[in-house]
Coordinates of C-alpha atoms in Angstrom, one line a residue:
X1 CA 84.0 100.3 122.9
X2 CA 85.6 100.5 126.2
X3 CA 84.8 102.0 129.4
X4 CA 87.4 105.0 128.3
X5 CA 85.9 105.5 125.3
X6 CA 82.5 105.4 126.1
X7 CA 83.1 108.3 128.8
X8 CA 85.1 110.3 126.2
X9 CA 82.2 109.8 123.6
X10 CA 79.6 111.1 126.4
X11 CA 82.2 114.4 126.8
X12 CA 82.2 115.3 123.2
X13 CA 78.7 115.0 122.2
X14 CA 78.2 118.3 121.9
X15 CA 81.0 118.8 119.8
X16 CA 79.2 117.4 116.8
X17 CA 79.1 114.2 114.7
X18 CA 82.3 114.2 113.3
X19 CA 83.7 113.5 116.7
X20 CA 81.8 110.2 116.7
X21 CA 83.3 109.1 113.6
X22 CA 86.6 109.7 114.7
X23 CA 86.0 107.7 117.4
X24 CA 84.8 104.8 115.5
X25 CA 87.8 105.1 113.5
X26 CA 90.2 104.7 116.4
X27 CA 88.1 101.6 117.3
X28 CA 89.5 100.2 114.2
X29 CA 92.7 101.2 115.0
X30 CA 93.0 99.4 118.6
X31 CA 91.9 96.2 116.5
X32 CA 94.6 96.9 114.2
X33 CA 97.2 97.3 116.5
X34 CA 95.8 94.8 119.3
X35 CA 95.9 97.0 122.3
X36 CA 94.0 98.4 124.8
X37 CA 92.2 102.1 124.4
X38 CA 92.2 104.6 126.9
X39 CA 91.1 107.8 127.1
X40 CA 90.6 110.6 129.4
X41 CA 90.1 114.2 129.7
X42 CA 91.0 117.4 132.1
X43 CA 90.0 120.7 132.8
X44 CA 92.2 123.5 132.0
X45 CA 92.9 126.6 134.0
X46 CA 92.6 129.2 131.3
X47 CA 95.8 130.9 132.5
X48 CA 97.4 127.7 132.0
X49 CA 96.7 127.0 128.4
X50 CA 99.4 128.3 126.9
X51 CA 102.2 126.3 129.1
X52 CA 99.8 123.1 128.1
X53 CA 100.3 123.9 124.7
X54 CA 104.0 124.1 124.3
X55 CA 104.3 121.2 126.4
X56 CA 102.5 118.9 124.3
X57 CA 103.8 120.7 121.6
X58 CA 107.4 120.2 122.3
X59 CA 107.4 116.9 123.8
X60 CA 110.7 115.8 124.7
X61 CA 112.4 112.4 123.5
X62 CA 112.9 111.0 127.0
X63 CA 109.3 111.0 127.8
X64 CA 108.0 109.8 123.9
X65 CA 111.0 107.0 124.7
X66 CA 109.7 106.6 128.1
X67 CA 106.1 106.3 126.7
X68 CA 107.5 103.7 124.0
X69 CA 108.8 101.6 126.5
X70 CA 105.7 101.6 128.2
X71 CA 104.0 99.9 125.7
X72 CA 101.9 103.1 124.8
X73 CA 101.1 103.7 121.3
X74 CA 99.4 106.5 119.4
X75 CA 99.3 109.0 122.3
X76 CA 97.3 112.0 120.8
X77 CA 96.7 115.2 123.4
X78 CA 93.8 118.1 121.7
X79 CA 92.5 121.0 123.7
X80 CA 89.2 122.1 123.3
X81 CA 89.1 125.5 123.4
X82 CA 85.8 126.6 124.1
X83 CA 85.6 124.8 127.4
X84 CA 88.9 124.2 128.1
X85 CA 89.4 121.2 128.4
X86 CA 92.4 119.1 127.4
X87 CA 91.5 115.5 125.8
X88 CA 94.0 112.1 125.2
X89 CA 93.8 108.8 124.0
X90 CA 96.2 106.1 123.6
X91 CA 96.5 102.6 122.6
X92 CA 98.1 100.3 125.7
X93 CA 99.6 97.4 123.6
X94 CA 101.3 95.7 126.9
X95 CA 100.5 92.9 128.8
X96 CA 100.2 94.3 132.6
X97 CA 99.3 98.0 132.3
X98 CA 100.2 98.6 136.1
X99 CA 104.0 97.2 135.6
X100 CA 104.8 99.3 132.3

């Protein structure tokens, strides 16, 4: 696994082994799909939870377009509740990450 993954492994330890499975699943995913995995995670200000969540709900077209066009595939956002904190991964399918 990547350097992304790794550190997003290390976060969710406590959440259980099931986490680590899912993980290894989206390792066969990036192989499937050829890319690049990132991940990465943010703390949440709890009175900002709720605007989080109907962002991500409610993403607009222009930024999933944008997001296409970047050469960004399966972008999945989850919250953690207990702690707050706000987790994503993608697969970069691109050539030069820093141009898209």
């Amino acid at each position: 696994m990547g350097r992304g993954a790794d550190f997003l492994l290390g976060a969710l330890v406590s959440a259980g082994f099931g986490w680590y499975l899912w993980l290894r699943a989206q390792k066969r995913l990036v192989r499937t799909l050829g890319g690049t995995y990132y991940a990465g995670m943010i703390k949440l200000k709890r009175e900002m939870i709720e605007q989080y969540m109907q962002l991500h709900d409610a993403t607009w077209e222009e930024v999933m377009g944008r997001m296409y066009e970047c050469n960004m595939r399966d972008f999945v956002v989850w919250l953690h509740e207990e702690t707050s904190t706000m987790f994503h991964q993608f697969v970069y399918v691109g050539k030069d990450f820093d141009s898209d």
